[in-house]
PDB file of C-alpha atoms in Angstrom:
ATOM      1  CA  MET A   1      -0.042  -0.106   0.335  1.00 86.00           C
ATOM      2  CA  ILE A   2       2.788   2.317   1.312  1.00 91.00           C
ATOM      3  CA  ARG A   3       5.017   1.654  -2.018  1.00 94.00           C
ATOM      4  CA  THR A   4       2.104   1.938  -4.429  1.00 93.00           C
ATOM      5  CA  PHE A   5       1.031   5.707  -2.724  1.00 92.00           C
ATOM      6  CA  TRP A   6       5.027   6.453  -3.047  1.00 95.00           C
ATOM      7  CA  THR A   7       4.676   5.593  -6.935  1.00 95.00           C
ATOM      8  CA  LEU A   8       1.475   7.685  -7.746  1.00 94.00           C
ATOM      9  CA  GLN A   9       2.836  10.551  -5.766  1.00 95.00           C
ATOM     10  CA  SER A  10       5.548  10.192  -7.426  1.00 95.00           C
ATOM     11  CA  LYS A  11       4.104  10.351 -10.887  1.00 95.00           C
ATOM     12  CA  VAL A  12       2.188  13.402  -9.524  1.00 95.00           C
ATOM     13  CA  GLU A  13       4.971  15.739  -8.737  1.00 95.00           C
ATOM     14  CA  ASP A  14       6.938  14.673 -11.656  1.00 95.00           C
ATOM     15  CA  SER A  15       3.585  16.038 -13.992  1.00 94.00           C
ATOM     16  CA  LEU A  16       3.463  18.940 -11.622  1.00 96.00           C
ATOM     17  CA  LYS A  17       7.453  20.236 -12.483  1.00 95.00           C
ATOM     18  CA  LYS A  18       6.425  21.512 -16.170  1.00 93.00           C
ATOM     19  CA  HIS A  19       4.136  24.038 -13.844  1.00 94.00           C
ATOM     20  CA  LYS A  20       7.258  24.386 -11.318  1.00 95.00           C
ATOM     21  CA  LEU A  21       5.043  23.766  -8.853  1.00 96.00           C
ATOM     22  CA  THR A  22       5.347  21.299  -5.504  1.00 95.00           C
ATOM     23  CA  LEU A  23       2.476  18.829  -4.848  1.00 94.00           C
ATOM     24  CA  ALA A  24       1.489  20.821  -1.723  1.00 93.00           C
ATOM     25  CA  GLN A  25       1.639  24.098  -3.406  1.00 95.00           C
ATOM     26  CA  PHE A  26      -0.543  22.855  -6.105  1.00 96.00           C
ATOM     27  CA  ASP A  27      -2.603  21.492  -3.651  1.00 94.00           C
ATOM     28  CA  LEU A  28      -3.056  24.620  -1.702  1.00 96.00           C
ATOM     29  CA  LEU A  29      -3.768  26.582  -5.091  1.00 96.00           C
ATOM     30  CA  ALA A  30      -6.435  24.217  -6.552  1.00 95.00           C
ATOM     31  CA  MET A  31      -7.927  24.241  -3.345  1.00 94.00           C
ATOM     32  CA  LEU A  32      -8.533  27.880  -3.212  1.00 95.00           C
ATOM     33  CA  LEU A  33      -9.683  27.785  -6.439  1.00 92.00           C
ATOM     34  CA  GLY A  34     -12.917  26.483  -4.864  1.00 85.00           C
ATOM     35  CA  LEU A  35     -12.901  28.015  -1.471  1.00 84.00           C
ATOM     36  CA  GLU A  36     -13.091  31.471  -0.121  1.00 78.00           C
ATOM     37  CA  ASP A  37     -11.755  33.225   2.540  1.00 80.00           C
ATOM     38  CA  LEU A  38      -9.728  30.480   4.651  1.00 88.00           C
ATOM     39  CA  ASN A  39      -7.131  31.074   7.074  1.00 88.00           C
ATOM     40  CA  GLN A  40      -3.650  29.762   7.263  1.00 89.00           C
ATOM     41  CA  GLN A  41      -5.337  27.816  10.161  1.00 89.00           C
ATOM     42  CA  GLU A  42      -8.189  26.670   8.420  1.00 89.00           C
ATOM     43  CA  LEU A  43      -6.521  25.620   5.119  1.00 91.00           C
ATOM     44  CA  ALA A  44      -3.338  24.159   7.438  1.00 90.00           C
ATOM     45  CA  LYS A  45      -6.297  21.798   8.579  1.00 90.00           C
ATOM     46  CA  LYS A  46      -8.250  20.904   5.165  1.00 89.00           C
ATOM     47  CA  LEU A  47      -4.501  20.064   3.763  1.00 90.00           C
ATOM     48  CA  ALA A  48      -3.678  18.275   6.570  1.00 87.00           C
ATOM     49  CA  VAL A  49      -0.122  19.775   7.288  1.00 90.00           C
ATOM     50  CA  THR A  50       1.325  21.716  10.378  1.00 89.00           C
ATOM     51  CA  LYS A  51       0.464  25.620  10.572  1.00 88.00           C
ATOM     52  CA  GLY A  52       4.125  25.933  10.507  1.00 89.00           C
ATOM     53  CA  ASN A  53       3.987  24.364   6.964  1.00 91.00           C
ATOM     54  CA  MET A  54       1.613  26.463   5.934  1.00 92.00           C
ATOM     55  CA  VAL A  55       3.100  29.309   6.718  1.00 92.00           C
ATOM     56  CA  GLY A  56       5.843  28.427   4.618  1.00 94.00           C
ATOM     57  CA  LEU A  57       4.085  27.299   1.706  1.00 95.00           C
ATOM     58  CA  VAL A  58       1.895  31.033   1.566  1.00 95.00           C
ATOM     59  CA  ASN A  59       5.165  32.811   1.993  1.00 95.00           C
ATOM     60  CA  ARG A  60       6.708  30.887  -0.903  1.00 96.00           C
ATOM     61  CA  LEU A  61       3.451  31.111  -3.422  1.00 97.00           C
ATOM     62  CA  SER A  62       3.133  34.838  -2.152  1.00 96.00           C
ATOM     63  CA  ARG A  63       6.548  35.882  -2.927  1.00 97.00           C
ATOM     64  CA  ARG A  64       5.777  34.369  -6.273  1.00 97.00           C
ATOM     65  CA  GLY A  65       2.449  35.974  -7.101  1.00 97.00           C
ATOM     66  CA  PHE A  66       0.366  33.329  -6.759  1.00 97.00           C
ATOM     67  CA  VAL A  67      -1.319  33.978  -3.605  1.00 96.00           C
ATOM     68  CA  LYS A  68      -2.180  37.092  -1.403  1.00 95.00           C
ATOM     69  CA  ARG A  69      -3.090  37.588   2.456  1.00 92.00           C
ATOM     70  CA  VAL A  70      -6.153  39.682   2.668  1.00 91.00           C
ATOM     71  CA  PRO A  71      -7.397  41.503   6.251  1.00 86.00           C
ATOM     72  CA  SER A  72     -10.518  39.227   7.197  1.00 82.00           C
ATOM     73  CA  ARG A  73     -13.999  40.783   7.374  1.00 80.00           C
ATOM     74  CA  THR A  74     -14.702  38.840  10.672  1.00 76.00           C
ATOM     75  CA  GLY A  75     -11.400  39.140  12.429  1.00 69.00           C
ATOM     76  CA  ARG A  76      -9.177  41.861  13.293  1.00 67.00           C
ATOM     77  CA  ARG A  77      -5.720  40.020  13.151  1.00 72.00           C
ATOM     78  CA  ALA A  78      -6.667  37.161  10.530  1.00 79.00           C
ATOM     79  CA  ASN A  79      -5.911  37.290   7.150  1.00 86.00           C
ATOM     80  CA  VAL A  80      -7.465  35.151   4.563  1.00 91.00           C
ATOM     81  CA  ILE A  81      -5.554  33.847   1.808  1.00 94.00           C
ATOM     82  CA  ARG A  82      -6.931  34.218  -1.832  1.00 94.00           C
ATOM     83  CA  LEU A  83      -5.669  33.116  -5.210  1.00 95.00           C
ATOM     84  CA  THR A  84      -4.478  36.252  -7.605  1.00 95.00           C
ATOM     85  CA  ALA A  85      -5.033  36.486 -11.322  1.00 96.00           C
ATOM     86  CA  THR A  86      -1.453  34.752 -11.521  1.00 97.00           C
ATOM     87  CA  GLY A  87      -2.318  32.097  -9.046  1.00 96.00           C
ATOM     88  CA  ARG A  88      -5.646  31.251 -10.817  1.00 96.00           C
ATOM     89  CA  LYS A  89      -4.450  31.189 -14.329  1.00 97.00           C
ATOM     90  CA  LEU A  90      -1.605  28.761 -13.340  1.00 97.00           C
ATOM     91  CA  VAL A  91      -3.996  26.098 -11.277  1.00 96.00           C
ATOM     92  CA  THR A  92      -6.489  26.438 -14.215  1.00 96.00           C
ATOM     93  CA  ALA A  93      -3.524  25.617 -16.467  1.00 95.00           C
ATOM     94  CA  ALA A  94      -2.335  22.667 -14.566  1.00 96.00           C
ATOM     95  CA  LEU A  95      -5.328  21.508 -13.190  1.00 95.00           C
ATOM     96  CA  PRO A  96      -5.974  19.509 -17.059  1.00 95.00           C
ATOM     97  CA  ASP A  97      -2.960  17.831 -16.987  1.00 94.00           C
ATOM     98  CA  HIS A  98      -3.722  16.636 -13.380  1.00 95.00           C
ATOM     99  CA  THR A  99      -6.936  15.306 -13.882  1.00 95.00           C
ATOM    100  CA  ARG A 100      -6.092  13.573 -16.896  1.00 96.00           C
ATOM    101  CA  LEU A 101      -3.006  12.205 -15.085  1.00 96.00           C
ATOM    102  CA  VAL A 102      -5.220  10.744 -11.973  1.00 95.00           C
ATOM    103  CA  ASN A 103      -7.884   9.456 -14.304  1.00 95.00           C
ATOM    104  CA  THR A 104      -4.921   7.280 -16.161  1.00 96.00           C
ATOM    105  CA  MET A 105      -3.285   6.245 -12.999  1.00 96.00           C
ATOM    106  CA  MET A 106      -6.984   4.986 -11.813  1.00 95.00           C
ATOM    107  CA  SER A 107      -7.838   3.298 -15.150  1.00 96.00           C
ATOM    108  CA  PRO A 108      -7.113   0.261 -14.003  1.00 96.00           C
ATOM    109  CA  LEU A 109     -10.063   0.350 -11.802  1.00 96.00           C
ATOM    110  CA  ASP A 110     -14.137  -0.214 -12.756  1.00 96.00           C
ATOM    111  CA  LEU A 111     -16.224   2.095 -11.154  1.00 96.00           C
ATOM    112  CA  VAL A 112     -17.194  -0.142  -8.452  1.00 97.00           C
ATOM    113  CA  GLU A 113     -13.462  -0.872  -7.350  1.00 97.00           C
ATOM    114  CA  LEU A 114     -12.742   3.029  -7.278  1.00 95.00           C
ATOM    115  CA  GLN A 115     -16.105   3.293  -4.752  1.00 96.00           C
ATOM    116  CA  VAL A 116     -15.016   0.147  -3.071  1.00 97.00           C
ATOM    117  CA  LEU A 117     -11.432   1.489  -2.610  1.00 95.00           C
ATOM    118  CA  ARG A 118     -12.993   5.216  -1.970  1.00 94.00           C
ATOM    119  CA  GLU A 119     -14.879   3.786   1.338  1.00 95.00           C
ATOM    120  CA  VAL A 120     -12.128   1.426   2.371  1.00 94.00           C
ATOM    121  CA  LEU A 121      -9.544   4.463   2.417  1.00 91.00           C
ATOM    122  CA  LYS A 122     -12.140   6.439   4.109  1.00 92.00           C
ATOM    123  CA  ARG A 123     -12.901   3.963   7.411  1.00 92.00           C
ATOM    124  CA  LEU A 124      -9.109   3.717   7.407  1.00 90.00           C
ATOM    125  CA  GLU A 125      -8.056   7.416   8.164  1.00 85.00           C
ATOM    126  CA  ALA A 126     -11.310   7.490  10.138  1.00 88.00           C
ATOM    127  CA  GLY A 127      -9.860   4.883  12.405  1.00 87.00           C
ATOM    128  CA  LEU A 128      -6.657   6.466  12.822  1.00 82.00           C
ATOM    129  CA  PRO A 129      -5.708   7.942  15.977  1.00 80.00           C
ATOM    130  CA  GLU A 130      -5.107  11.779  16.251  1.00 68.00           C
ATOM    131  CA  VAL A 131      -1.642  12.839  16.332  1.00 56.00           C
ATOM    132  CA  GLU A 132      -0.926  16.336  17.870  1.00 50.00           C
ATOM    133  CA  SER A 133       1.552  18.427  15.788  1.00 46.00           C
ATOM    134  CA  ARG A 134       4.307  19.952  17.477  1.00 43.00           C
ATOM    135  CA  PRO A 135       4.230  23.845  17.931  1.00 44.00           C
TER     136      PRO A 135
END
């Protein structure tokens, strides 16, 4: 199972290199396409990364002009992360290649097998003990 995960992840990472993105960067940009007004803490939770990793990820993407921090309407000290026009253009250009690759990688499975796999992985994830991240 772990070997298959690493193989699949490696193929995805290789495909994103032509867009000059890491998998973590792509995940964040793709998430921001569909979600608005999330702060770094909320994004870290959704992407299952530490808050520290999220800060570094946002900083790198911000320096490249793909995301920006915008003051939140709900909290004085909080910022939300938004895609810039450049970031939106990049992630929408990368999405078709990514979708095609994922579909190709999953093609050995039929629809029923994909549904079973999804359910099994959900049950496995739900049964994992909560691991606290270090401050």
